[in-house]
Coordinates of C-alpha atoms in Angstrom, one line a residue:
Chain A
M1 CA 0.0 0.0 0.0
K2 CA 2.7 2.3 1.0
A3 CA 4.9 1.4 -1.9
A4 CA 2.0 1.9 -4.3
S5 CA 1.2 5.5 -3.1
A6 CA 4.9 6.4 -3.0
S7 CA 5.7 5.2 -6.5
P8 CA 4.1 8.1 -8.6
T9 CA 5.9 10.7 -6.4
N10 CA 9.2 8.8 -6.7
H11 CA 8.6 8.5 -10.4
S12 CA 8.7 12.2 -11.3
P13 CA 12.0 13.3 -9.7
L14 CA 13.8 10.6 -11.7
L15 CA 12.3 11.8 -14.9
R16 CA 12.6 15.5 -14.1
R17 CA 16.3 15.6 -14.9
K18 CA 15.9 14.3 -18.4
Q19 CA 12.8 16.1 -19.6
G20 CA 12.7 19.3 -21.4
F21 CA 10.0 22.0 -21.2
G22 CA 8.0 20.3 -23.9
Y23 CA 7.4 17.4 -21.6
Y24 CA 5.8 19.6 -18.9
L25 CA 3.9 21.5 -21.5
Q26 CA 2.4 18.3 -22.7
R27 CA 1.8 16.9 -19.2
D28 CA 0.3 20.1 -17.7
W29 CA -1.1 21.8 -20.8
Q30 CA -4.3 22.5 -18.9
L31 CA -2.4 24.5 -16.3
Y32 CA -0.6 26.5 -19.0
L33 CA -3.8 27.1 -20.8
L34 CA -5.4 28.4 -17.6
V35 CA -2.6 30.8 -16.8
M36 CA -2.6 32.2 -20.4
L37 CA -5.7 34.3 -19.8
P38 CA -4.5 36.3 -16.7
L39 CA -1.0 36.5 -18.3
A40 CA -2.6 38.1 -21.4
F41 CA -4.4 40.6 -19.2
V42 CA -1.3 41.5 -17.3
I43 CA 0.7 41.9 -20.5
V44 CA -1.9 44.1 -22.2
F45 CA -3.0 46.2 -19.2
K46 CA 0.2 46.3 -17.0
Y47 CA 3.3 45.7 -19.1
L48 CA 2.2 47.2 -22.4
P49 CA 1.6 50.6 -20.7
M50 CA 5.2 50.4 -19.4
T51 CA 6.5 50.8 -22.9
G52 CA 4.7 54.2 -22.9
L53 CA 7.2 55.3 -20.3
V54 CA 9.6 56.1 -23.2
I55 CA 7.7 59.3 -23.9
A56 CA 9.3 60.6 -20.7
F57 CA 12.4 60.7 -22.8
K58 CA 10.8 62.1 -25.9
D59 CA 9.2 65.4 -27.1
Y60 CA 5.8 63.8 -27.5
K61 CA 3.6 65.2 -30.1
I62 CA 0.2 63.6 -30.6
A63 CA 0.3 64.3 -34.3
R64 CA 3.6 62.5 -34.7
G65 CA 2.6 59.6 -32.6
F66 CA 4.3 57.4 -30.1
W67 CA 7.4 56.4 -32.2
G68 CA 7.5 59.4 -34.5
S69 CA 8.2 61.9 -31.8
E70 CA 11.7 63.2 -31.4
W71 CA 14.0 61.9 -28.6
A72 CA 14.6 64.5 -26.0
G73 CA 17.1 62.7 -23.8
M74 CA 16.9 64.0 -20.3
Q75 CA 15.5 67.4 -21.4
V76 CA 12.0 66.6 -20.1
F77 CA 13.4 65.7 -16.6
Q78 CA 15.6 68.8 -16.6
D79 CA 12.6 71.0 -17.3
L80 CA 10.6 69.1 -14.8
F81 CA 13.1 69.5 -11.9
A82 CA 13.2 73.3 -12.6
K83 CA 9.4 73.6 -12.1
P84 CA 8.4 75.2 -8.8
D85 CA 5.2 73.1 -9.0
F86 CA 7.3 69.9 -9.1
I87 CA 9.2 70.8 -6.0
R88 CA 6.0 71.7 -4.2
A89 CA 4.3 68.4 -5.3
V90 CA 7.2 66.3 -4.0
R91 CA 7.2 68.3 -0.8
N92 CA 3.5 67.9 -0.3
T93 CA 3.5 64.2 -1.2
L94 CA 6.2 63.6 1.4
L95 CA 4.6 65.9 4.0
L96 CA 1.1 64.4 3.7
N97 CA 2.4 60.8 3.8
V98 CA 4.8 61.4 6.7
L99 CA 2.2 63.1 8.8
D100 CA -0.3 60.4 7.8
L101 CA 2.2 57.9 9.0
C102 CA 2.5 59.7 12.4
F103 CA -1.3 59.6 13.0
S104 CA -2.9 57.0 10.8
F105 CA -0.3 54.4 11.7
T106 CA -0.2 54.9 15.5
M107 CA -4.0 55.3 16.2
P108 CA -4.9 51.7 15.2
I109 CA -2.3 50.4 17.6
V110 CA -3.8 52.5 20.4
L111 CA -7.3 51.5 19.5
A112 CA -6.3 47.8 19.3
L113 CA -4.7 48.0 22.7
L114 CA -7.9 49.5 24.1
L115 CA -10.1 46.9 22.4
N116 CA -7.9 44.1 23.7
E117 CA -8.6 45.2 27.3
I118 CA -12.3 44.6 26.8
K119 CA -13.5 41.2 28.0
S120 CA -17.1 41.3 26.8
I121 CA -17.2 39.8 23.3
R122 CA -20.5 41.3 22.6
F123 CA -19.4 44.9 23.4
K124 CA -16.3 44.3 21.3
R125 CA -18.1 43.0 18.3
I126 CA -20.7 45.7 18.2
N127 CA -18.1 48.5 18.4
Q128 CA -15.8 46.8 15.9
T129 CA -18.7 46.7 13.4
V130 CA -19.1 50.4 13.7
L131 CA -15.4 51.1 13.8
Y132 CA -14.8 49.3 10.5
L133 CA -17.6 51.0 8.7
P134 CA -15.7 54.1 7.4
H135 CA -13.3 51.9 5.6
F136 CA -16.1 50.7 3.2
L137 CA -17.0 54.2 2.0
S138 CA -15.6 55.7 -1.2
W139 CA -13.6 58.8 -1.0
V140 CA -16.3 60.7 -2.8
I141 CA -18.8 59.9 -0.1
I142 CA -16.3 60.7 2.6
G143 CA -15.5 64.0 0.9
A144 CA -19.2 64.8 0.6
I145 CA -19.8 63.9 4.3
A146 CA -16.8 66.0 5.2
Y147 CA -18.2 69.1 3.5
Q148 CA -21.6 68.5 5.1
L149 CA -19.9 68.4 8.5
L150 CA -17.1 70.9 8.2
S151 CA -18.0 73.6 5.8
E152 CA -17.8 77.1 7.1
G153 CA -21.3 78.2 6.2
G154 CA -23.5 75.3 7.0
G155 CA -21.4 72.6 8.5
V156 CA -22.8 71.0 11.6
V157 CA -19.6 71.2 13.5
N158 CA -19.5 74.9 13.0
N159 CA -23.1 75.2 13.9
L160 CA -22.3 73.5 17.2
I161 CA -19.3 75.8 17.7
E162 CA -21.5 78.8 17.1
L163 CA -24.1 77.5 19.5
M164 CA -21.5 77.3 22.2
G165 CA -20.5 80.8 21.6
G166 CA -17.4 80.3 19.4
T167 CA -16.7 81.6 15.9
R168 CA -16.9 79.6 12.8
I169 CA -13.7 77.9 11.6
P170 CA -13.0 77.3 7.9
F171 CA -11.9 73.7 8.4
L172 CA -11.5 72.9 4.7
Q173 CA -11.1 76.4 3.2
Q174 CA -7.8 77.4 4.7
D175 CA -4.4 75.8 4.1
T176 CA -3.3 74.7 7.6
N177 CA -6.8 73.8 8.7
W178 CA -7.2 71.8 5.5
L179 CA -4.1 69.8 6.3
I180 CA -5.3 69.0 9.8
S181 CA -8.8 68.0 8.5
Y182 CA -7.2 65.8 5.8
L183 CA -5.2 64.0 8.5
V184 CA -8.1 63.7 10.9
I185 CA -10.3 62.3 8.1
G186 CA -7.6 59.8 7.2
V187 CA -7.5 58.6 10.8
W188 CA -11.3 58.5 10.9
Q189 CA -11.4 56.3 7.8
S190 CA -8.6 53.9 8.6
M191 CA -8.4 53.7 12.4
G192 CA -10.9 50.8 13.0
W193 CA -9.9 48.8 10.0
G194 CA -6.2 49.0 10.9
T195 CA -6.8 47.3 14.2
I196 CA -7.7 43.9 12.6
I197 CA -4.1 42.7 12.1
Y198 CA -3.0 43.9 15.6
L199 CA -6.0 42.2 17.2
A200 CA -5.2 39.0 15.4
A201 CA -1.6 39.2 16.7
M202 CA -2.9 39.9 20.2
S203 CA -5.3 37.0 20.2
G204 CA -2.2 34.7 19.7
I205 CA -0.7 35.7 23.0
N206 CA -0.6 32.9 25.5
P207 CA -3.0 33.9 28.4
E208 CA -0.7 32.2 30.8
M209 CA 1.7 35.1 30.4
Y210 CA -0.9 37.5 31.7
E211 CA -1.8 35.1 34.5
A212 CA 1.8 34.8 35.6
A213 CA 2.2 38.6 35.5
T214 CA -0.9 39.0 37.6
V215 CA 0.5 36.6 40.2
D216 CA 3.7 38.7 40.2
G217 CA 1.6 41.7 41.0
A218 CA 1.7 43.5 37.6
G219 CA -1.0 46.0 36.9
R220 CA -2.9 46.6 33.7
W221 CA -0.5 49.1 32.3
R222 CA 2.5 47.0 33.2
K223 CA 0.9 44.0 31.3
V224 CA 0.3 46.1 28.3
W225 CA 3.8 47.5 28.3
N226 CA 5.6 44.2 29.1
I227 CA 3.5 41.6 27.4
T228 CA 1.1 42.9 24.8
L229 CA 3.3 45.4 23.1
P230 CA 6.4 43.2 22.9
S231 CA 4.2 40.4 21.5
I232 CA 2.9 42.6 18.6
R233 CA 6.3 44.2 18.0
A234 CA 7.0 42.1 14.9
T235 CA 3.7 43.0 13.4
I236 CA 4.2 46.7 14.1
V237 CA 7.7 46.7 12.6
T238 CA 6.6 44.9 9.5
L239 CA 3.6 47.2 8.9
L240 CA 5.7 50.2 9.6
I241 CA 8.3 49.2 7.1
M242 CA 5.6 48.5 4.5
A243 CA 4.2 52.0 5.2
L244 CA 7.6 53.6 4.9
G245 CA 7.9 52.0 1.5
K246 CA 4.9 53.9 0.4
V247 CA 5.7 57.4 1.5
M248 CA 6.1 58.5 -2.2
D249 CA 2.7 57.0 -3.1
G250 CA -0.3 59.1 -2.9
S251 CA -4.0 58.4 -3.1
F252 CA -5.3 60.5 -5.9
E253 CA -8.9 59.8 -4.9
R254 CA -8.5 60.9 -1.3
I255 CA -6.9 64.2 -2.1
Y256 CA -9.1 64.9 -5.1
A257 CA -12.3 64.4 -3.1
L258 CA -11.1 66.7 -0.3
Q259 CA -9.5 69.5 -2.3
N260 CA -11.3 72.7 -3.2
K261 CA -10.4 76.0 -4.9
A262 CA -9.8 77.9 -1.7
T263 CA -6.8 75.8 -0.7
T264 CA -4.0 74.8 -3.1
E265 CA -1.0 75.0 -0.9
F266 CA -1.0 71.3 0.3
T267 CA -3.3 69.7 -2.3
T268 CA -0.8 69.7 -5.2
T269 CA 0.7 66.2 -4.9
I270 CA 2.4 64.2 -7.5
P271 CA -0.7 62.3 -8.7
V272 CA -2.7 65.5 -8.9
L273 CA 0.0 67.1 -10.9
V274 CA 0.2 64.1 -13.3
Y275 CA -3.6 64.5 -13.8
R276 CA -3.4 68.2 -14.3
W277 CA -0.4 68.3 -16.6
G278 CA -1.2 65.1 -18.5
I279 CA -4.9 64.5 -18.8
E280 CA -6.2 68.1 -18.4
S281 CA -3.5 70.0 -20.3
G282 CA -2.2 67.3 -22.6
N283 CA 1.5 67.6 -21.7
F284 CA 2.0 63.9 -21.8
S285 CA 5.8 63.8 -21.7
R286 CA 6.1 65.9 -18.6
A287 CA 3.3 64.1 -16.8
T288 CA 4.8 60.7 -17.6
A289 CA 8.2 61.9 -16.4
I290 CA 6.9 62.9 -13.0
G291 CA 5.0 59.6 -12.8
L292 CA 8.2 57.7 -13.6
F293 CA 10.1 59.7 -11.1
Q294 CA 7.6 58.7 -8.4
S295 CA 7.5 55.0 -9.5
V296 CA 11.3 54.8 -9.4
I297 CA 11.7 56.4 -6.0
G298 CA 8.8 54.2 -4.9
I299 CA 10.4 50.9 -5.9
I300 CA 13.7 52.0 -4.4
L301 CA 11.9 52.7 -1.1
V302 CA 10.1 49.3 -1.2
I303 CA 13.3 47.4 -1.9
S304 CA 15.2 49.3 0.9
A305 CA 12.3 48.7 3.3
D306 CA 12.4 45.0 2.5
R307 CA 16.1 44.9 3.1
V308 CA 15.8 46.7 6.4
A309 CA 13.0 44.3 7.5
K310 CA 15.1 41.3 6.7
K311 CA 18.1 42.8 8.5
L312 CA 15.9 43.2 11.6
G313 CA 14.9 39.6 11.4
E314 CA 11.3 40.3 10.3
D315 CA 9.5 38.9 7.4
G316 CA 10.3 40.9 4.3
I317 CA 7.6 42.1 1.9
L318 CA 9.1 40.9 -1.3
Chain B
M1 CA -4.8 31.5 52.7
K2 CA -8.2 31.9 51.2
A3 CA -8.9 34.9 53.3
I4 CA -5.7 36.7 52.1
A5 CA -6.5 36.0 48.5
G6 CA -10.0 37.3 48.9
G7 CA -8.8 40.4 50.8
S8 CA -6.3 41.4 48.1
A9 CA -8.7 40.6 45.2
A10 CA -11.5 42.9 46.3
P11 CA -9.9 46.3 46.0
N12 CA -8.0 45.1 42.9
K13 CA -11.2 44.1 41.2
A14 CA -12.8 47.5 42.0
R15 CA -9.8 49.3 40.4
I16 CA -10.0 47.1 37.3
D17 CA -13.7 47.9 36.9
I18 CA -13.0 51.7 36.9
W19 CA -10.3 51.2 34.2
E20 CA -12.5 48.9 32.2
S21 CA -15.4 51.4 32.3
L22 CA -13.1 54.2 31.3
I23 CA -11.7 52.2 28.3
R24 CA -15.3 51.2 27.4
L25 CA -16.2 54.9 27.4
V26 CA -13.3 55.9 25.2
I27 CA -14.2 53.1 22.7
V28 CA -17.9 54.1 22.7
I29 CA -16.9 57.7 22.0
I30 CA -14.7 56.7 19.1
S31 CA -17.5 54.5 17.7
L32 CA -19.9 57.4 17.9
I33 CA -17.4 59.6 16.0
C34 CA -17.5 57.0 13.3
L35 CA -21.3 56.7 13.3
L36 CA -22.6 60.2 14.0
P37 CA -21.6 61.8 10.7
F38 CA -23.9 59.4 8.9
I39 CA -26.8 60.0 11.3
H40 CA -26.4 63.7 10.7
V41 CA -26.3 63.4 6.9
V42 CA -29.4 61.1 7.0
S43 CA -31.2 63.5 9.3
K44 CA -30.3 66.4 7.0
S45 CA -31.6 64.4 3.9
L46 CA -35.0 64.0 5.6
S47 CA -35.3 67.5 6.8
S48 CA -37.1 70.4 5.1
D49 CA -35.1 73.2 3.5
S50 CA -35.9 75.9 6.0
F51 CA -34.5 74.1 8.9
V52 CA -31.3 73.2 7.1
I53 CA -30.8 76.8 6.0
A54 CA -31.3 77.9 9.5
N55 CA -28.6 75.4 10.6
K56 CA -31.1 73.7 13.0
V57 CA -30.6 70.1 12.0
F58 CA -28.3 68.0 14.2
L59 CA -29.0 64.3 14.8
W60 CA -32.7 64.2 14.1
P61 CA -34.7 65.3 11.0
Q62 CA -36.5 68.7 11.5
G63 CA -39.6 69.2 9.5
F64 CA -39.6 65.6 8.2
T65 CA -40.0 65.2 4.4
I66 CA -38.9 62.7 1.8
E67 CA -39.1 65.3 -1.0
A68 CA -35.4 65.1 -1.7
Y69 CA -35.5 61.4 -2.3
R70 CA -38.5 61.8 -4.5
K71 CA -36.4 64.1 -6.6
I72 CA -33.5 61.7 -6.8
F73 CA -35.8 58.9 -8.0
A74 CA -37.2 61.3 -10.6
D75 CA -33.7 62.2 -11.9
A76 CA -33.0 59.9 -14.8
S77 CA -29.3 60.6 -14.8
I78 CA -28.7 59.5 -11.3
L79 CA -30.7 56.3 -11.8
R80 CA -28.7 55.7 -15.0
S81 CA -25.4 56.1 -13.0
L82 CA -26.6 53.5 -10.5
Y83 CA -27.4 51.2 -13.4
I84 CA -24.0 51.7 -14.9
T85 CA -22.3 51.1 -11.6
I86 CA -24.2 47.8 -11.1
I87 CA -23.4 46.5 -14.6
V88 CA -19.7 47.5 -14.3
T89 CA -19.4 46.0 -10.8
V90 CA -21.0 42.7 -11.8
L91 CA -18.9 42.3 -14.9
F92 CA -15.8 43.4 -13.1
T93 CA -16.3 41.0 -10.2
I94 CA -17.0 38.0 -12.5
L95 CA -14.0 38.7 -14.7
G96 CA -11.7 39.4 -11.7
M97 CA -12.7 36.0 -10.1
I98 CA -12.0 34.2 -13.4
L99 CA -8.6 35.7 -13.8
T100 CA -7.7 35.2 -10.2
I101 CA -8.7 31.5 -10.2
C102 CA -7.0 30.9 -13.6
A103 CA -3.7 32.4 -12.2
A104 CA -3.9 31.1 -8.7
Y105 CA -4.6 27.4 -9.4
P106 CA -1.6 26.7 -11.6
L107 CA 0.7 28.8 -9.4
S108 CA -0.3 26.8 -6.4
R109 CA 0.6 23.5 -8.0
A110 CA 4.1 22.3 -7.1
Q111 CA 4.5 20.4 -10.4
F112 CA 3.8 23.5 -12.5
K113 CA 7.1 24.3 -14.3
G114 CA 8.0 28.0 -14.7
R115 CA 5.9 28.9 -11.7
R116 CA 8.5 31.1 -10.1
V117 CA 8.9 33.2 -13.3
I118 CA 5.2 33.6 -13.8
T119 CA 4.6 34.5 -10.2
F120 CA 7.2 37.1 -10.5
I121 CA 5.6 38.5 -13.7
F122 CA 2.3 38.8 -11.8
L123 CA 3.6 40.2 -8.5
F124 CA 6.0 42.7 -10.0
T125 CA 2.9 44.7 -11.1
M126 CA 2.2 45.3 -7.4
Y127 CA 5.4 47.3 -7.0
F128 CA 5.9 49.0 -10.3
S129 CA 3.5 50.3 -12.9
G130 CA 3.6 52.6 -15.9
G131 CA 1.7 55.1 -14.1
I132 CA -1.4 57.2 -14.8
I133 CA -0.4 58.6 -18.2
P134 CA 1.0 55.5 -19.8
D135 CA -2.2 53.6 -18.6
Y136 CA -4.3 56.4 -20.0
M137 CA -2.6 56.3 -23.4
N138 CA -2.9 52.5 -23.4
I139 CA -6.6 52.7 -22.9
N140 CA -6.8 55.3 -25.6
N141 CA -4.8 53.2 -28.1
L142 CA -6.9 50.1 -27.4
G143 CA -10.0 52.2 -28.2
L144 CA -11.6 51.7 -24.8
M145 CA -12.0 55.4 -24.0
D146 CA -15.6 56.3 -23.1
T147 CA -16.7 52.7 -22.9
I148 CA -17.6 50.7 -19.8
W149 CA -14.8 48.3 -20.7
S150 CA -12.3 50.9 -19.6
L151 CA -13.8 50.4 -16.1
V152 CA -14.1 46.6 -16.3
L153 CA -10.9 45.4 -18.0
P154 CA -7.8 47.2 -16.8
L155 CA -8.1 46.7 -13.0
S156 CA -9.7 43.3 -13.2
F157 CA -6.4 41.5 -12.5
S158 CA -5.3 42.2 -8.9
A159 CA -1.9 40.8 -7.8
F160 CA -2.9 41.3 -4.2
N161 CA -6.0 39.1 -4.6
L162 CA -4.0 36.6 -6.5
L163 CA -1.6 36.3 -3.6
I164 CA -4.4 35.7 -1.2
M165 CA -6.0 33.1 -3.4
K166 CA -2.7 31.4 -4.0
T167 CA -1.9 31.2 -0.3
S168 CA -5.3 29.8 0.4
L169 CA -5.1 27.2 -2.3
T170 CA -1.6 26.1 -1.3
S171 CA -2.4 25.7 2.4
G172 CA -6.2 25.0 2.3
I173 CA -6.4 22.0 -0.1
P174 CA -5.0 18.7 1.2
V175 CA -2.5 17.4 -1.3
S176 CA -3.6 13.8 -0.6
L177 CA -7.1 14.6 -1.8
E178 CA -5.8 15.9 -5.1
E179 CA -3.4 13.0 -5.5
S180 CA -6.1 10.4 -5.0
A181 CA -8.2 12.2 -7.7
R182 CA -5.2 12.1 -10.0
I183 CA -4.8 8.4 -9.4
D184 CA -8.4 8.0 -10.3
G185 CA -7.6 9.6 -13.6
A186 CA -8.9 13.1 -13.1
G187 CA -7.2 15.9 -15.1
H188 CA -6.4 19.4 -13.9
F189 CA -9.7 20.9 -15.1
R190 CA -11.6 18.1 -13.3
I191 CA -9.6 18.6 -10.1
L192 CA -10.1 22.4 -10.3
F193 CA -13.9 22.2 -10.8
S194 CA -14.8 19.2 -8.7
I195 CA -12.4 19.5 -5.7
V196 CA -10.5 22.8 -5.5
L197 CA -13.3 25.3 -6.2
P198 CA -16.0 23.7 -4.1
L199 CA -13.5 23.6 -1.2
S200 CA -12.6 27.3 -1.7
K201 CA -16.0 28.8 -1.5
P202 CA -15.3 31.0 1.6
I203 CA -12.1 32.5 0.1
M204 CA -13.9 33.0 -3.2
A205 CA -16.7 34.9 -1.5
T206 CA -14.1 37.1 0.3
L207 CA -12.3 37.9 -2.9
A208 CA -15.5 38.5 -4.9
L209 CA -16.4 41.1 -2.2
F210 CA -13.0 42.7 -2.4
Y211 CA -13.5 43.1 -6.1
A212 CA -17.1 44.3 -5.9
V213 CA -16.6 46.9 -3.1
G214 CA -13.4 48.1 -4.7
R215 CA -15.1 48.6 -8.0
W216 CA -18.2 50.2 -6.5
N217 CA -16.2 52.8 -4.6
A218 CA -13.6 53.7 -7.2
Y219 CA -14.0 56.9 -9.3
Q220 CA -10.4 57.7 -10.4
D221 CA -10.4 55.7 -13.5
A222 CA -13.9 56.8 -14.5
L223 CA -12.8 60.4 -14.0
F224 CA -9.9 59.7 -16.4
Y225 CA -11.6 57.5 -19.0
I226 CA -15.2 58.5 -19.2
K227 CA -15.0 62.1 -20.5
H228 CA -17.5 62.7 -23.3
E229 CA -20.1 59.9 -22.8
I230 CA -21.8 61.5 -19.8
S231 CA -24.4 58.7 -19.8
L232 CA -21.7 56.2 -18.9
R233 CA -20.7 57.9 -15.7
P234 CA -20.8 55.5 -12.7
L235 CA -22.5 56.6 -9.5
Q236 CA -19.3 57.7 -7.7
L237 CA -18.2 59.9 -10.5
K238 CA -21.7 61.4 -10.8
L239 CA -21.6 62.0 -7.1
Y240 CA -18.3 63.7 -7.5
Y241 CA -19.6 66.1 -10.0
L242 CA -22.8 66.7 -8.2
V243 CA -21.7 67.1 -4.7
I244 CA -18.0 67.9 -4.5
Q245 CA -17.4 69.9 -7.6
A246 CA -21.0 71.1 -7.7
S247 CA -20.5 71.8 -11.3
E248 CA -23.6 69.8 -12.3
S249 CA -27.0 70.7 -11.2
F250 CA -29.8 68.2 -10.5
Q251 CA -32.0 67.7 -13.4
L252 CA -35.1 68.8 -11.8
E253 CA -38.4 68.4 -13.5
A254 CA -39.6 71.6 -15.1
S255 CA -42.8 71.7 -13.2
Q256 CA -41.0 71.4 -9.8
V257 CA -39.8 74.5 -8.0
Q258 CA -36.1 75.0 -8.0
L259 CA -34.7 74.3 -4.6
S260 CA -33.3 77.2 -2.8
N261 CA -30.8 75.2 -1.0
P262 CA -29.1 72.2 -2.6
E263 CA -27.7 71.0 0.8
V264 CA -30.7 68.7 1.5
L265 CA -30.4 67.2 -2.0
K266 CA -26.7 66.7 -1.6
A267 CA -27.2 64.9 1.7
S268 CA -29.9 62.7 0.2
V269 CA -27.7 61.7 -2.8
V270 CA -24.9 60.8 -0.3
V271 CA -27.3 58.6 1.6
F272 CA -28.6 57.1 -1.7
A273 CA -25.1 56.2 -2.8
T274 CA -24.1 54.8 0.6
L275 CA -27.2 52.8 1.2
P276 CA -26.2 49.8 -0.9
I277 CA -22.9 49.5 0.9
L278 CA -24.6 49.9 4.3
C279 CA -27.2 47.2 3.4
V280 CA -24.7 44.5 2.6
Y281 CA -22.0 45.6 5.1
P282 CA -23.2 43.7 8.2
F283 CA -23.3 40.5 6.3
V284 CA -20.0 40.8 4.5
Q285 CA -17.8 42.4 7.2
K286 CA -16.6 39.0 8.6
Y287 CA -15.4 37.9 5.1
F288 CA -13.4 41.1 4.8
V289 CA -11.8 40.5 8.1
Q290 CA -10.8 37.0 7.0
G291 CA -9.4 38.4 3.8
V292 CA -7.2 40.9 5.7
M293 CA -5.8 38.1 7.8
L294 CA -5.0 36.0 4.7
G295 CA -3.5 39.0 3.0
A296 CA -1.2 39.5 6.0
V297 CA 0.1 35.9 5.8
K298 CA 2.7 36.1 3.1
E299 CA 3.3 33.3 0.6

């Protein structure tokens, strides 16, 4: 019985050395056939566009087409780096993402620690359902709700402030206020959802550790500091490194749904500039160049983040 | 011994209760912050104009009326956007699932030669892409501009979902089960349809939801690709123009009186667009949580 079941598995390693690719193609043609379809999609919709990156090095004219346009060398990039808008977009992208990291990254940890202290499963579940909700809304809806709540003229928050005798605050119509609102809305949207991974890591902690700490006279705070936090350290480090790898990214949808004409100082980020230069004004070469600049920095950051993670003994991301 | 334990436990327990209540209070406050904005918008959408203009609506409708909703259901362009969104979401989800399964099943088989290379081809797209403009020009060259296919096809392959599916297939399907099927003479198609897919229903439900909600909520690609065919605008894009840019006015019936204040109408459109998500949310939430956990487990 044992020999019979072992024979097919023993069979293939012996053959493997001698067979060429044609053998596997014939044996597993169904697998190759299946993978063709997604492969075709990836090639057409992900890899084919990458060839379009060459226009970052060309003086692209729609009339002359993709290949007919003249090569421009690094001229497009030189022009790009000289643009004040470019400097501002890079600054804003980094600023918004780093600030986002400070708040949107830390708040889920705090909230997860709080939720972990709750013993009643029912209480936890009801609150988690509500806390996860904002994650499921589109940025358009969140933007619309934000204006309903925070606008200067009729926003309910300002109505309350006025009722309590304060003066109305232009939360979304003034540069610094907009920045703060942008961050707060980001925390609001992602805080609950971000707790999931931490809560999962916390549920894996051996309860005996807490019991032993209680016997030793450790208080609640002490247990959080000396048991819970060290236990989720690996998770925090991994997620932090992944987040650091993304500081050059930027959600176009989030910023575009929250921006308005009154504030432009912080809303010009790289994706917004790509949209404005490329799709709105038709300057494809320059818009592609700034997109490529972002992608290259992005992939360098991801690779370095992965290296750092592996050096620290955590799981990498690649 | 017993007496000592009891004596030290009593004050300790009292202290814990205070802390626990405090923590509960903080959590309830945070939950309310997540919930109250909706309640306000819903209240506003059900209030009459005069109360909204006077800034008197907080968490309960004032001067209850469903007039705004009546107007939305009379507005053909909004209903059309909803219809477009539903069509696009359904097509996108079906296609996305087909692509994910077609990629994940071969890549989860150990005997599949070339699997490392193909996996790399797929996963590389997670970290590097042509970017907005090359994608835009590609869609243009393929002649997909201003068609619903520009919203269905390009994003339907998701490397992230593939990774989740592959992980689930590798770890979730017992190898012995598949081997016995092979000994019985079943080919790959047969194994896929009779064994692998029926066993993967939960993960398929999760991924289908990821695809569907992602598509339902996205508006960036529609903003880029649906430019002239206004009738093809999905709901989120319609909402963007109506509420955020406010560049488009509601197509009110000629006989109806022009609203003096669009705020009520805006609020009701927001509720209208959120309602489908809110209706399915309680049922699908647990699948999403599972999906996040699977996504966190790498390869």
